[in-house]
Short mmCIF file of N, CA and C in Angstrom, two decimals:
data_model
loop_
_atom_site.label_atom_id
_atom_site.label_comp_id
_atom_site.label_asym_id
_atom_site.label_seq_id
_atom_site.Cartn_x
_atom_site.Cartn_y
_atom_site.Cartn_z
N MET B 1 0.98 -1.27 -0.03
CA MET B 1 -0.25 -0.07 0.13
C MET B 1 0.97 1.29 0.02
N GLN B 2 0.99 2.06 -1.32
CA GLN B 2 1.58 3.00 -1.26
C GLN B 2 1.04 4.36 -1.72
N LEU B 3 1.19 5.50 -0.96
CA LEU B 3 0.42 6.78 -1.32
C LEU B 3 1.15 7.55 -2.15
N PRO B 4 0.58 8.14 -3.11
CA PRO B 4 1.26 8.89 -4.25
C PRO B 4 1.44 10.13 -3.79
N SER B 5 0.22 10.65 -2.78
CA SER B 5 0.54 12.20 -2.24
C SER B 5 -0.05 11.95 -0.81
N LEU B 6 0.65 12.47 0.09
CA LEU B 6 0.51 12.46 1.51
C LEU B 6 -0.63 13.58 1.84
N PRO B 7 -0.54 14.50 1.38
CA PRO B 7 -1.88 15.90 1.15
C PRO B 7 -3.01 15.52 0.96
N LEU B 8 -3.19 14.22 -0.03
CA LEU B 8 -4.20 14.06 -0.81
C LEU B 8 -5.06 13.00 0.33
N SER B 9 -3.95 12.17 0.76
CA SER B 9 -4.63 11.03 1.79
C SER B 9 -5.49 11.57 2.96
N PHE B 10 -4.55 12.66 3.34
CA PHE B 10 -4.78 13.62 4.66
C PHE B 10 -6.15 14.29 4.29
N GLU B 11 -6.43 14.81 3.28
CA GLU B 11 -7.46 15.33 3.05
C GLU B 11 -8.76 14.32 3.05
N LEU B 12 -8.50 13.21 2.50
CA LEU B 12 -9.49 11.87 2.22
C LEU B 12 -9.92 11.66 3.74
N THR B 13 -8.99 11.72 4.49
CA THR B 13 -9.12 11.05 6.10
C THR B 13 -9.79 11.92 6.76
N PHE B 14 -9.61 13.38 6.36
CA PHE B 14 -10.34 14.45 7.07
C PHE B 14 -11.90 14.69 6.75
N ALA B 15 -12.16 14.15 5.35
CA ALA B 15 -13.42 14.47 4.72
C ALA B 15 -14.21 13.29 5.55
N ILE B 16 -13.52 11.92 5.46
CA ILE B 16 -14.05 10.79 6.34
C ILE B 16 -14.46 11.08 7.76
N PHE B 17 -13.54 11.59 8.32
CA PHE B 17 -13.54 11.84 9.99
C PHE B 17 -14.50 12.98 10.41
N ARG B 18 -14.94 13.89 9.26
CA ARG B 18 -15.51 14.79 9.37
C ARG B 18 -16.91 14.47 9.15
N ARG B 19 -17.27 13.61 8.33
CA ARG B 19 -18.64 12.89 7.90
C ARG B 19 -19.58 13.92 8.22
#
């Protein structure tokens, strides 16, 4: 599992956490 963009993953996680 490799992430091409760290900021992108962060934004995705944030969106899921915000719900």
